[in-house]
Short mmCIF file of C-alpha atoms and ligand atoms in Angstrom, two decimals:
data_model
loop_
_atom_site.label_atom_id
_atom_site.label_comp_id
_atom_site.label_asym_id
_atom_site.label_seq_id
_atom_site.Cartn_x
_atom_site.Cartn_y
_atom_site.Cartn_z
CA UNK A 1 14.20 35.40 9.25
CA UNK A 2 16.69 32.85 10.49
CA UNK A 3 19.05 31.30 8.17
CA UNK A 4 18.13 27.56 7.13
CA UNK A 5 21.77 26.60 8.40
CA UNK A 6 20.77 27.81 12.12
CA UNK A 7 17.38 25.60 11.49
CA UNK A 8 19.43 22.57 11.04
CA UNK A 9 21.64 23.53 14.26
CA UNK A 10 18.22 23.66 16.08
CA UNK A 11 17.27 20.11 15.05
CA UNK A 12 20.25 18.69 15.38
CA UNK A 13 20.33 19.58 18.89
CA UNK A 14 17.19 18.31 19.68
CA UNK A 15 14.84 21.76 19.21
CA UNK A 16 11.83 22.51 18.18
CA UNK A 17 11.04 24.70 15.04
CA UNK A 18 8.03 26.75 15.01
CA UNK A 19 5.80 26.30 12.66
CA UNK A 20 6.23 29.16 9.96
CA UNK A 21 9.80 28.14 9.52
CA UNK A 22 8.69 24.61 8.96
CA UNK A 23 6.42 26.34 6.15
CA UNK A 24 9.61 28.50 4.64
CA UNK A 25 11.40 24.84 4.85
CA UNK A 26 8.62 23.35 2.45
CA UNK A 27 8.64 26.17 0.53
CA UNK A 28 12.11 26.85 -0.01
CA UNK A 29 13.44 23.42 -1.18
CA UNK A 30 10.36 23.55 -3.89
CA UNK A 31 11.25 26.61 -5.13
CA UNK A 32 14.99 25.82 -5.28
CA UNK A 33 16.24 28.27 -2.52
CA UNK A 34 16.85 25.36 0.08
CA UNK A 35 19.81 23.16 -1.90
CA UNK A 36 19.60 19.56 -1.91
CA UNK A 37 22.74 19.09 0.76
CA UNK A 38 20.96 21.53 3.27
CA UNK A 39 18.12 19.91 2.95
CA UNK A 40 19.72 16.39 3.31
CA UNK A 41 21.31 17.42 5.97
CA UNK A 42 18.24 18.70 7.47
CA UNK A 43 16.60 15.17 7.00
CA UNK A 44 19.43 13.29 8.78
CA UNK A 45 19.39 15.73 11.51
CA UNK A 46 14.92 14.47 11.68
CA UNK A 47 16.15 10.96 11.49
CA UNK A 48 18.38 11.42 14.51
CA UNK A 49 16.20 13.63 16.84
CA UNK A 50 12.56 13.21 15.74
CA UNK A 51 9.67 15.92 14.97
CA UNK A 52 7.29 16.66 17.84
CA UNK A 53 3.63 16.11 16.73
CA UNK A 54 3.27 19.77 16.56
CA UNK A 55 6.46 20.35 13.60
CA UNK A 56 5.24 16.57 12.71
CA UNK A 57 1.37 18.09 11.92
CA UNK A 58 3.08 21.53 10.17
CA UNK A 59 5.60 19.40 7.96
CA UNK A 60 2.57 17.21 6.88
CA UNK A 61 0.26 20.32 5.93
CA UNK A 62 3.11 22.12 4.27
CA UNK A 63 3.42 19.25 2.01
CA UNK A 64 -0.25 18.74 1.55
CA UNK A 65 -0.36 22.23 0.67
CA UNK A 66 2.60 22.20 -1.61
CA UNK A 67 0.14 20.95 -4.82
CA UNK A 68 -3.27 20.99 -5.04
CA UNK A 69 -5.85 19.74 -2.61
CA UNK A 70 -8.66 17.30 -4.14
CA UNK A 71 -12.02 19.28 -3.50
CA UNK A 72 -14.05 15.99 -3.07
CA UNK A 73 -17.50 17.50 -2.08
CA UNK A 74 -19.37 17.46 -5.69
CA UNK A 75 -19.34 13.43 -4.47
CA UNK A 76 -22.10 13.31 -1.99
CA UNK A 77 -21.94 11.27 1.11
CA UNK A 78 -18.64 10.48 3.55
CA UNK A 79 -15.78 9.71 1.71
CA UNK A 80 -13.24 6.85 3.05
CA UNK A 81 -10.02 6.64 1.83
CA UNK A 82 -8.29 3.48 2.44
CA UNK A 83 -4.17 3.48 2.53
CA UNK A 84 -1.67 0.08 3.06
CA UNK A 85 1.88 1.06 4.08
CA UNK A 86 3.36 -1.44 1.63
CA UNK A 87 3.16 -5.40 1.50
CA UNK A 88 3.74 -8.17 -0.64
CA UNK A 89 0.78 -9.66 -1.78
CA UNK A 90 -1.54 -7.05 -0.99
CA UNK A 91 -4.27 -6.57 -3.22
CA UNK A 92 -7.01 -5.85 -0.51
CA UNK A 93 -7.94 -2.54 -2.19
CA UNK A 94 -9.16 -4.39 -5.53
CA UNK A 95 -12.24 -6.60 -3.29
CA UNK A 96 -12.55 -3.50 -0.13
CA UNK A 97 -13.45 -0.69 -2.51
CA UNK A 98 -16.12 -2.87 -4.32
CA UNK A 99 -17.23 -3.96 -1.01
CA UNK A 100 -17.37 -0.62 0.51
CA UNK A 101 -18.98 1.09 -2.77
CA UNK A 102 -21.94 -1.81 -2.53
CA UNK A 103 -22.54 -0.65 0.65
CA UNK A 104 -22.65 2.85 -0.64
CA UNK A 105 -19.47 4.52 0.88
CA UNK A 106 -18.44 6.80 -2.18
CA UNK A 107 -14.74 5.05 -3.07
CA UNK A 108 -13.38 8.00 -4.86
CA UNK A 109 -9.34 6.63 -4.49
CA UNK A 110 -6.10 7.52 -6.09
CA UNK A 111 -3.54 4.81 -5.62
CA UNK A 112 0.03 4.66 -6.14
CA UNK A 113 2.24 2.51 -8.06
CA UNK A 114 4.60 -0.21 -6.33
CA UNK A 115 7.69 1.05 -4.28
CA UNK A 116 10.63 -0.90 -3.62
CA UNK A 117 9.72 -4.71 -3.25
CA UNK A 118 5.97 -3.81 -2.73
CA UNK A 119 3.25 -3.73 -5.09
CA UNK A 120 1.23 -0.90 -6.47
CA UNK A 121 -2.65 -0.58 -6.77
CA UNK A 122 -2.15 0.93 -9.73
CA UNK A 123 0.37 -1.59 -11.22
CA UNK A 124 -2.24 -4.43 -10.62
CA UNK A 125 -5.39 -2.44 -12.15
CA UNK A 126 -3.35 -1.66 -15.37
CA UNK A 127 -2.86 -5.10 -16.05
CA UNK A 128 -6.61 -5.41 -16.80
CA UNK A 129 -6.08 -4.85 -20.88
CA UNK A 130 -7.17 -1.56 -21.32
CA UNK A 131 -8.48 -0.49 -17.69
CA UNK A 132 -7.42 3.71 -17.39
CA UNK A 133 -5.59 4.99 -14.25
CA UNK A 134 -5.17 8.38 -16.03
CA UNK A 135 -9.22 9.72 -15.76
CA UNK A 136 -9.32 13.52 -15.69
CA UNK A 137 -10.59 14.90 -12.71
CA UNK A 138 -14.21 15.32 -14.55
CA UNK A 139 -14.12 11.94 -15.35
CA UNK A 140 -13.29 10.64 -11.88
CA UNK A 141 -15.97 11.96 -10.73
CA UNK A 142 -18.38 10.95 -13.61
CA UNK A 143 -17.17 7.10 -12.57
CA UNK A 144 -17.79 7.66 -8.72
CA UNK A 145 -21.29 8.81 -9.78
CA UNK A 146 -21.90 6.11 -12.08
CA UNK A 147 -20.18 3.09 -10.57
CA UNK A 148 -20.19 4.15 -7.21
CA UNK A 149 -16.12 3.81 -7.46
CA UNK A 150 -13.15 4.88 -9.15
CA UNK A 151 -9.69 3.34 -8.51
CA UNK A 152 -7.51 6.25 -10.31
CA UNK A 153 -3.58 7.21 -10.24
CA UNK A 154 -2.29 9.92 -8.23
CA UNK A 155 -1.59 12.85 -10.09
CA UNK A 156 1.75 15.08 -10.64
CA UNK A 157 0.42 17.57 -8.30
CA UNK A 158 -0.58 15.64 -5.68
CA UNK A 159 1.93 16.62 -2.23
CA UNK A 160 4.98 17.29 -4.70
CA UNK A 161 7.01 18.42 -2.14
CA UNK A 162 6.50 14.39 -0.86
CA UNK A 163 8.57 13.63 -4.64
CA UNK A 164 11.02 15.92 -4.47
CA UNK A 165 11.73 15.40 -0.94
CA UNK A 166 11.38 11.32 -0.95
CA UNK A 167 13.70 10.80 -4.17
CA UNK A 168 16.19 12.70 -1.55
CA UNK A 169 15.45 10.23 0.78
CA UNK A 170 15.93 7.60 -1.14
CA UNK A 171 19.79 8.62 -1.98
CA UNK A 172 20.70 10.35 1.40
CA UNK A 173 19.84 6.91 3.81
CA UNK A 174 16.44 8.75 5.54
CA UNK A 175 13.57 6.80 4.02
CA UNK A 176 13.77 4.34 7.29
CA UNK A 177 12.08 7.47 9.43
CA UNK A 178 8.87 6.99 11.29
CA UNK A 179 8.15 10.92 11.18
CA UNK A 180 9.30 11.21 7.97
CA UNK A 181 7.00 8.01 6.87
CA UNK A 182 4.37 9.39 8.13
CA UNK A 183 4.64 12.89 7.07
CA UNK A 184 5.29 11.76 3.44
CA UNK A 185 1.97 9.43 3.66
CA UNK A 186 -0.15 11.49 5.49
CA UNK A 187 0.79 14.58 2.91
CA UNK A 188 -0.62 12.34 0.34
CA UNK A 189 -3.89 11.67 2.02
CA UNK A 190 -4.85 14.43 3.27
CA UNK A 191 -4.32 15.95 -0.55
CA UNK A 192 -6.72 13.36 -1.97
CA UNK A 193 -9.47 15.24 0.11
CA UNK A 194 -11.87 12.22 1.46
CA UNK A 195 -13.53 13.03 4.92
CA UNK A 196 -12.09 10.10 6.48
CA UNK A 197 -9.01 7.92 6.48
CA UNK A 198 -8.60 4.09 7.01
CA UNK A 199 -4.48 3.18 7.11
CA UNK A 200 -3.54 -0.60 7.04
CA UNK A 201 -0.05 -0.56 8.42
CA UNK A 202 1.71 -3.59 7.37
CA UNK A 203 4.05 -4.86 9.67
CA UNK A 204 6.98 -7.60 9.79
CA UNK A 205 9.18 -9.34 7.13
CA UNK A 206 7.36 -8.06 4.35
CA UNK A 207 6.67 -4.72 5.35
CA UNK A 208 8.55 -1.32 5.30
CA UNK A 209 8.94 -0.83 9.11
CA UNK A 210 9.45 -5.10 10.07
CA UNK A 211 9.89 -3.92 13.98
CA UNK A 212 6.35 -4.39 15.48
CA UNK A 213 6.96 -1.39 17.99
CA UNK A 214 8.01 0.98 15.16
CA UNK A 215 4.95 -0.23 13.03
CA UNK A 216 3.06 0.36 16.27
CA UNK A 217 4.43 3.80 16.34
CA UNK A 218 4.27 4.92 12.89
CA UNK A 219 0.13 4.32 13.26
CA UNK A 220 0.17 6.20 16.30
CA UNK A 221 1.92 9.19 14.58
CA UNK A 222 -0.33 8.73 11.18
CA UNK A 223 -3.39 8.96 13.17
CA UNK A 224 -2.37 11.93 15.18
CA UNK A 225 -1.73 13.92 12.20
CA UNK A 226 -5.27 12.97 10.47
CA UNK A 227 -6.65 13.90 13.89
CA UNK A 228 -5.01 17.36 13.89
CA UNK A 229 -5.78 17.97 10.37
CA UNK A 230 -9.71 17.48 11.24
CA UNK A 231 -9.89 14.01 9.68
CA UNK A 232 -11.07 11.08 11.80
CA UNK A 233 -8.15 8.47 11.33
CA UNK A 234 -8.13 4.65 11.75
CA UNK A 235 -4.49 2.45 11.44
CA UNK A 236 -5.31 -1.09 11.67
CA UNK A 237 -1.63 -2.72 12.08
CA UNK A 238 -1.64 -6.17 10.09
CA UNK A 239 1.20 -8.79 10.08
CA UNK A 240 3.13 -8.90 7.38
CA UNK A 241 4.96 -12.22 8.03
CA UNK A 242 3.99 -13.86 4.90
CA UNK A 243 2.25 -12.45 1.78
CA UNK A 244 -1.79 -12.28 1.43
CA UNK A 245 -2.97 -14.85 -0.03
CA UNK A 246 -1.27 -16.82 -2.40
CA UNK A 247 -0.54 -14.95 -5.15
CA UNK A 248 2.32 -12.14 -6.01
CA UNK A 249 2.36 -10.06 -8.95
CA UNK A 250 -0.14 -7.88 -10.87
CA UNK A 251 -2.84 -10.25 -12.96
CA UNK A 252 -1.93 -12.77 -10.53
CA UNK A 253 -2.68 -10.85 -8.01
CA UNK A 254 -5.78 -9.49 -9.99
CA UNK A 255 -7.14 -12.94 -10.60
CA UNK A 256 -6.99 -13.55 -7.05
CA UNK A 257 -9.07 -11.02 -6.28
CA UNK A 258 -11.51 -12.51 -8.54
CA UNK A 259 -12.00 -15.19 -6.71
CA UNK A 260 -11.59 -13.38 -3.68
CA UNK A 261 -15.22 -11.26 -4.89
CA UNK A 262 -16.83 -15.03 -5.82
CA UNK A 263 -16.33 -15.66 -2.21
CA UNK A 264 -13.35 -18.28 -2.94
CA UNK A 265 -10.78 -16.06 -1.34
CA UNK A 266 -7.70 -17.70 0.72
CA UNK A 267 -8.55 -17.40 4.13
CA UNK A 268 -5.79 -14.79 5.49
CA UNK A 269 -6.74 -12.10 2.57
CA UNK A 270 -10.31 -12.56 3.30
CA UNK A 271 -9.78 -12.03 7.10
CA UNK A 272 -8.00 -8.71 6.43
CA UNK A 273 -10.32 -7.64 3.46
CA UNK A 274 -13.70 -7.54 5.83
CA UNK A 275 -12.11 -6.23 8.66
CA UNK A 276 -10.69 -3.23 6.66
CA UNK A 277 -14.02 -3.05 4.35
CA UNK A 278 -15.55 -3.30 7.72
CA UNK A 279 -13.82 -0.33 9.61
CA UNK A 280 -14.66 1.70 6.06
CA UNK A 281 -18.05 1.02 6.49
CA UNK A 282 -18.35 1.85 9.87
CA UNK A 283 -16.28 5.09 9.89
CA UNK A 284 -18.57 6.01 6.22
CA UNK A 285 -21.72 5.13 7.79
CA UNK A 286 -21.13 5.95 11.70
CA UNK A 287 -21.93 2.48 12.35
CA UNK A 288 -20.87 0.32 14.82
CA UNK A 289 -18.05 -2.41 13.38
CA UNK A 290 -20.02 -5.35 14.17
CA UNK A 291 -22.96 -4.33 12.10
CA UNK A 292 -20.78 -3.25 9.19
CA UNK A 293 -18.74 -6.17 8.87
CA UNK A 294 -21.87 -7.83 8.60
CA UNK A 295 -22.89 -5.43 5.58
CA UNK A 296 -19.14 -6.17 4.19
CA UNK A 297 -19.76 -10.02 4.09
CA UNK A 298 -23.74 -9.76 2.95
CA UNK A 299 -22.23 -7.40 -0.02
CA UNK A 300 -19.97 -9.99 -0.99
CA UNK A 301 -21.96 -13.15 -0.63
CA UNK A 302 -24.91 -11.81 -2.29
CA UNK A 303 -22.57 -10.52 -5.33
CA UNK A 304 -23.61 -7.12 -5.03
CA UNK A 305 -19.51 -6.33 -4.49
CA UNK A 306 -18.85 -8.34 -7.87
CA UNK A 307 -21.27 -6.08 -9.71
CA UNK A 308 -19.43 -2.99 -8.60
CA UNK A 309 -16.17 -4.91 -9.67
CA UNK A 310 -17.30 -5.14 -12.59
CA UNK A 311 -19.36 -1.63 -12.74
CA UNK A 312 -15.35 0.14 -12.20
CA UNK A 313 -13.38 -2.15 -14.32
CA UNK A 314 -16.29 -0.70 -17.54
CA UNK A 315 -16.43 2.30 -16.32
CA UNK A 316 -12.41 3.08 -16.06
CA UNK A 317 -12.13 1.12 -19.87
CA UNK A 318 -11.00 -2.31 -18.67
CA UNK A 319 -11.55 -5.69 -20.90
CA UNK A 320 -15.00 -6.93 -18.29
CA UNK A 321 -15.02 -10.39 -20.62
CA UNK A 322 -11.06 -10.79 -19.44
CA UNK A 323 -12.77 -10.41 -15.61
CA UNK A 324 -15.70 -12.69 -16.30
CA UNK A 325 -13.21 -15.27 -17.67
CA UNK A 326 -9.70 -14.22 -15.65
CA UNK A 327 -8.40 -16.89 -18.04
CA UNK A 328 -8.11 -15.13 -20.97
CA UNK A 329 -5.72 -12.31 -18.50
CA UNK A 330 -2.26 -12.50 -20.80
CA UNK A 331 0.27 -15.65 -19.22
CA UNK A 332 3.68 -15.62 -18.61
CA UNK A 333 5.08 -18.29 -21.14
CA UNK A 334 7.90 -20.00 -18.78
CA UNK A 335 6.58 -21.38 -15.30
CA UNK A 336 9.21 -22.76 -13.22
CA UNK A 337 8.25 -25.12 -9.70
CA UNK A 338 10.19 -24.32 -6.91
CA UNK A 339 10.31 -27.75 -4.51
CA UNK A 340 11.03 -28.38 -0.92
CA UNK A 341 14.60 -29.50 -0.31
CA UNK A 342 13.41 -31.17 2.97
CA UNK A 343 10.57 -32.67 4.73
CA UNK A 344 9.20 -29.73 7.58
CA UNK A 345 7.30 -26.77 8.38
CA UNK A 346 7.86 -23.47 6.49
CA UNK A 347 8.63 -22.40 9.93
CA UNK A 348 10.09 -18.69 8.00
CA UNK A 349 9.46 -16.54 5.06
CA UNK A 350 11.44 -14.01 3.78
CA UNK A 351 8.30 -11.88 2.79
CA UNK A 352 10.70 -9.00 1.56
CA UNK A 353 12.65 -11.37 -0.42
CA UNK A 354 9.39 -12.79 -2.04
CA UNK A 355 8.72 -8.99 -3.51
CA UNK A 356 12.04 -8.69 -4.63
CA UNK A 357 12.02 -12.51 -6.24
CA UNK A 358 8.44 -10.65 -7.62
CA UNK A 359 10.30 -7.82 -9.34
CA UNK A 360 13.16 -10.04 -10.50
CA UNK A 361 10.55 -11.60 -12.45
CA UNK A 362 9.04 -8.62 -13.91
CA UNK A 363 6.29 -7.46 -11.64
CA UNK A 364 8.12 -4.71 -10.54
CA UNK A 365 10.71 -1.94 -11.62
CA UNK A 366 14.16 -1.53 -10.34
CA UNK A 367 14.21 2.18 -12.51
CA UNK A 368 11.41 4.50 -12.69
CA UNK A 369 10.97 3.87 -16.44
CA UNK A 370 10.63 0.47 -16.48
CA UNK A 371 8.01 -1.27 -18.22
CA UNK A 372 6.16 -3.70 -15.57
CA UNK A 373 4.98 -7.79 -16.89
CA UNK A 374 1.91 -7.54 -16.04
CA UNK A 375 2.03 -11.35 -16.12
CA UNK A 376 5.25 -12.10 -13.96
CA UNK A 377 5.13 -13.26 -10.30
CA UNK A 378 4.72 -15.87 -8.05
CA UNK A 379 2.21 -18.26 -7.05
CA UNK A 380 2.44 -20.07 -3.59
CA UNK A 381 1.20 -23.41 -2.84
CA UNK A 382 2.07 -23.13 0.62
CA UNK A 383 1.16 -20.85 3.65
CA UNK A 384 3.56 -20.31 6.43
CA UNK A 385 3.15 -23.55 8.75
CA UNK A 386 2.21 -25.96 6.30
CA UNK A 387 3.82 -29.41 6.94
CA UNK A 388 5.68 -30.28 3.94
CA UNK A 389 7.80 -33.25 2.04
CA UNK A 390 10.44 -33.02 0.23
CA UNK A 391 10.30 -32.56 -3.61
CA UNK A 392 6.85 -30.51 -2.84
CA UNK A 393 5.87 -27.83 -4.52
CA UNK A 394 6.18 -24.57 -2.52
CA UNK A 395 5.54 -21.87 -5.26
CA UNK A 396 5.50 -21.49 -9.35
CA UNK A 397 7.42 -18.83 -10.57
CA UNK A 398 5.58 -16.90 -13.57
CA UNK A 399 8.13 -14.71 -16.27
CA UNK A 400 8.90 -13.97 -19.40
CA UNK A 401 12.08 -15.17 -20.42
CA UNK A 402 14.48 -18.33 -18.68
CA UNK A 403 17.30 -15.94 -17.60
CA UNK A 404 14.66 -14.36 -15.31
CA UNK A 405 13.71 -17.73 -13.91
CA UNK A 406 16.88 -18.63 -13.18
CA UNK A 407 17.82 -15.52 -11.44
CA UNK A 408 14.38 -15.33 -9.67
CA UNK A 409 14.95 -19.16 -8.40
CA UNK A 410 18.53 -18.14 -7.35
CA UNK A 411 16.66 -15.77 -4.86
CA UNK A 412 13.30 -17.91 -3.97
CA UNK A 413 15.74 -20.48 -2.89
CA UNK A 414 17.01 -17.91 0.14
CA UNK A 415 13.21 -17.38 1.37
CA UNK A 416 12.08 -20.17 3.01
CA UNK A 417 13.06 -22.16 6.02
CA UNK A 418 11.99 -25.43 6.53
CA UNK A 419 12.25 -26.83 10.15
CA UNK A 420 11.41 -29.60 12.11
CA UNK A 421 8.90 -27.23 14.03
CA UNK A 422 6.11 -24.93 12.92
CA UNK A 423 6.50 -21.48 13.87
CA UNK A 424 4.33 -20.15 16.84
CA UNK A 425 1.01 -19.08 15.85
CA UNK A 426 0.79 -15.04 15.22
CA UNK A 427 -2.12 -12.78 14.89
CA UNK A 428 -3.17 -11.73 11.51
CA UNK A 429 -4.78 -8.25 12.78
CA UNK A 430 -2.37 -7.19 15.70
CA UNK A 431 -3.93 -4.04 16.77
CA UNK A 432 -6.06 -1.24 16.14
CA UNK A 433 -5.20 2.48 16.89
CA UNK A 434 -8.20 5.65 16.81
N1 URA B 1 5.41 5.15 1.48
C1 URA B 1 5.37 6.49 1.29
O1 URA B 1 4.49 7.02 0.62
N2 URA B 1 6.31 7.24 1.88
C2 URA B 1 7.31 6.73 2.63
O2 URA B 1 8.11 7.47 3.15
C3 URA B 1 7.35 5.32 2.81
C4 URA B 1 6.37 4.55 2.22
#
């Protein structure tokens, strides 16, 4: 067996490892045998020469197979699962998997919390008083029976080699990978065990990977791993150059999507929810897109989605007279207006900043144990290329306590340009990749 030391020699020079010592590499830094500064080392030496797609694919299923693989099949029917890369904004999983259940695509999901300036799935559902991301594995599939849905949190065992081996990232400089990115996502997918995967990878100032050629090739790499692992795979790359919709923050974000389900959606979120719901519908139903983002907009417009909305948030415990009224959600008690200094076009957003302006305000965590506002965030008043006047209201910040305003303004203030010209129009969808 070769030594771990000569592995990292072999990467570092640009070689390929085969694919059982990719396996003993897994293995060995989950059962302790690999140390954390081999294994670091071993990371920067991926970050400098790459994985082929063949050590790419065995990394991935190593760390699939490091915890337990969902066995989805007691759920009949294709399952879908739907995945964003990370975005600000982003609640598009809260009006697709109602859309997608209505149209009877099983949704049986487990989401993640927020990471770094993005939000979480499961972040935004738990601010629903009393809504359950913890169902037992019986009980998920109970809901996905009954409501057609369940929006549930990833458990402990899901791809634990992916924890161990991202908290290393995250204190050796190697999260910014696109093999590594994708292996740690992919891991986590393929665990969950639906049939079929849907990835929205976010791209620009408010996503992970901002470079449009690296998100390009992160979607690329994502869907050749789901393809060698058996699983059809779809990455619909979506710009990221402001955040969806208007609002930021977990009820906000929630209420939003309220709307969003009574057809009142902001136009941008809408256009990304029914082409995603759409390519879910189509990959669940081996239909072509046209005719299922038809199905996504019928389920929507003749409230069918709402009642599966609903249908979850009973099902999984949440308050459903909070959802028919969104506002008796809990406010945050100090609302500050942030105002145009100038008359212009937002010609610029600093999406990124927006997230982090988010979590300065309480909607996200800067430690693991943090407690989360559910409350906190931003609301925009403007989209990117609005024409505005000075002393205009550009967003309302939403917190808990003035020292958090302050500090949250202090940062708002370094997100926006105003210029004399609007910024070039961009596409929303940029690309699609099979
Ligand atoms: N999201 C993940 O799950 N993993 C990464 O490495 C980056 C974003």
């Amino acid at each position: 067996m070769k030594r771990f030391v000569d592995m990292i020699h072999t990467k570092k020079l640009g070689g390929e490892l085969s694919e059982t010592e990719i396996n003993e590499m897994i293995q060995g830094y989950c059962d302790g045998s690999i140390p954390d500064y081999q294994m670091s080392a071993m990371l920067m030496a991926i970050c400098f020469t790459g994985l082929t797609d063949r050590e790419l694919t065995a990394m991935t299923l190593a760390m699939r197979d490091s915890g337990s693989v969902n066995d989805l099949s007691p759920i009949s029917g294709i399952k879908v699962d739907k995945h964003s890369t990370g975005g600000v904004g982003d609640k598009t999983t809260l009006i697709i998997g109602p859309i997608a259940a209505a149209c009877k695509i099983p949704v049986a999901k487990m989401s993640g919390r927020g990471l770094g300036f993005t939000g979480g799935t499961v972040d935004k559902l738990e601010s629903i008083p009393g809504f359950r991301t913890d169902l037992s594995i019986t009980e998920f599939f109970q809901a996905v029976r009954s409501a057609g849905i369940c929006l549930n949190g990833q458990t402990d065992d899901l791809a634990p080699a992916d924890k161990r081996i991202y908290a290393l990232r995250d204190v050796t400089g190697t999260v910014e990978s696109i093999p590594l990115i994708a292996a740690s996502i992919m891991s986590k997918k393929l665990a969950s065990g639906s049939d079929k995967i849907l990835l929205d990878v976010t791209t620009g100032s408010g996503a992970f990977i901002k470079d449009y050629g690296q998100s390009l090739e992160l979607a690329k790499k994502m869907v050749t791993i789901g393809t060698n692992a058996g699983k059809e795979t779809v990455a619909q790359l979506t710009s990221m150059e402001e955040p969806l919709g208007f609002a930021i923050g977990n009820n906000l974000e929630v209420k939003e999507a309220i709307a969003a389900l009574h057809g009142e959606g902001p136009d941008d979120l809408m256009t990304v929810c029914y082409t995603l719901a759409a390519h879910m519908i189509s990959l669940g139903k081996e239909i072509p897109f046209e005719q299922a983002e038809c199905e996504a907009r019928t389920a929507l417009e003749n409230g069918t989605a709402w009642e599966t909305f609903m249908a979850m948030v009973k099902q999984q415990g949440g308050d459903t007279a909070c959802m028919e009224n969104p506002d008796k959600l809990p406010c945050a008690p100090i609302r500050a207006d942030y105002r145009a200094e100038k008359d212009g076009y937002i010609a610029h957003m600093d999406t990124e900043g927006l997230g982090i302006t988010a979590g300065i305000l309480g909607a996200g965590r800067s430690k693991k144990e943090d407690a989360i506002d559910g409350s906190a965030g931003i609301v925009l008043h403007h989209k990117l290329g609005a024409h505005v006047c000075k002393g205009d209201k550009l967003a309302t910040l939403h917190t808990s306590k003035e020292a958090l305003a302050n500090a949250g303004m202090q940062k708002l203030r370094s997100c926006y340009t105003i210029s004399d010209e609007p910024p070039a129009p961009a596409a929303l969808i940029q690309d699609v990749v099979r």
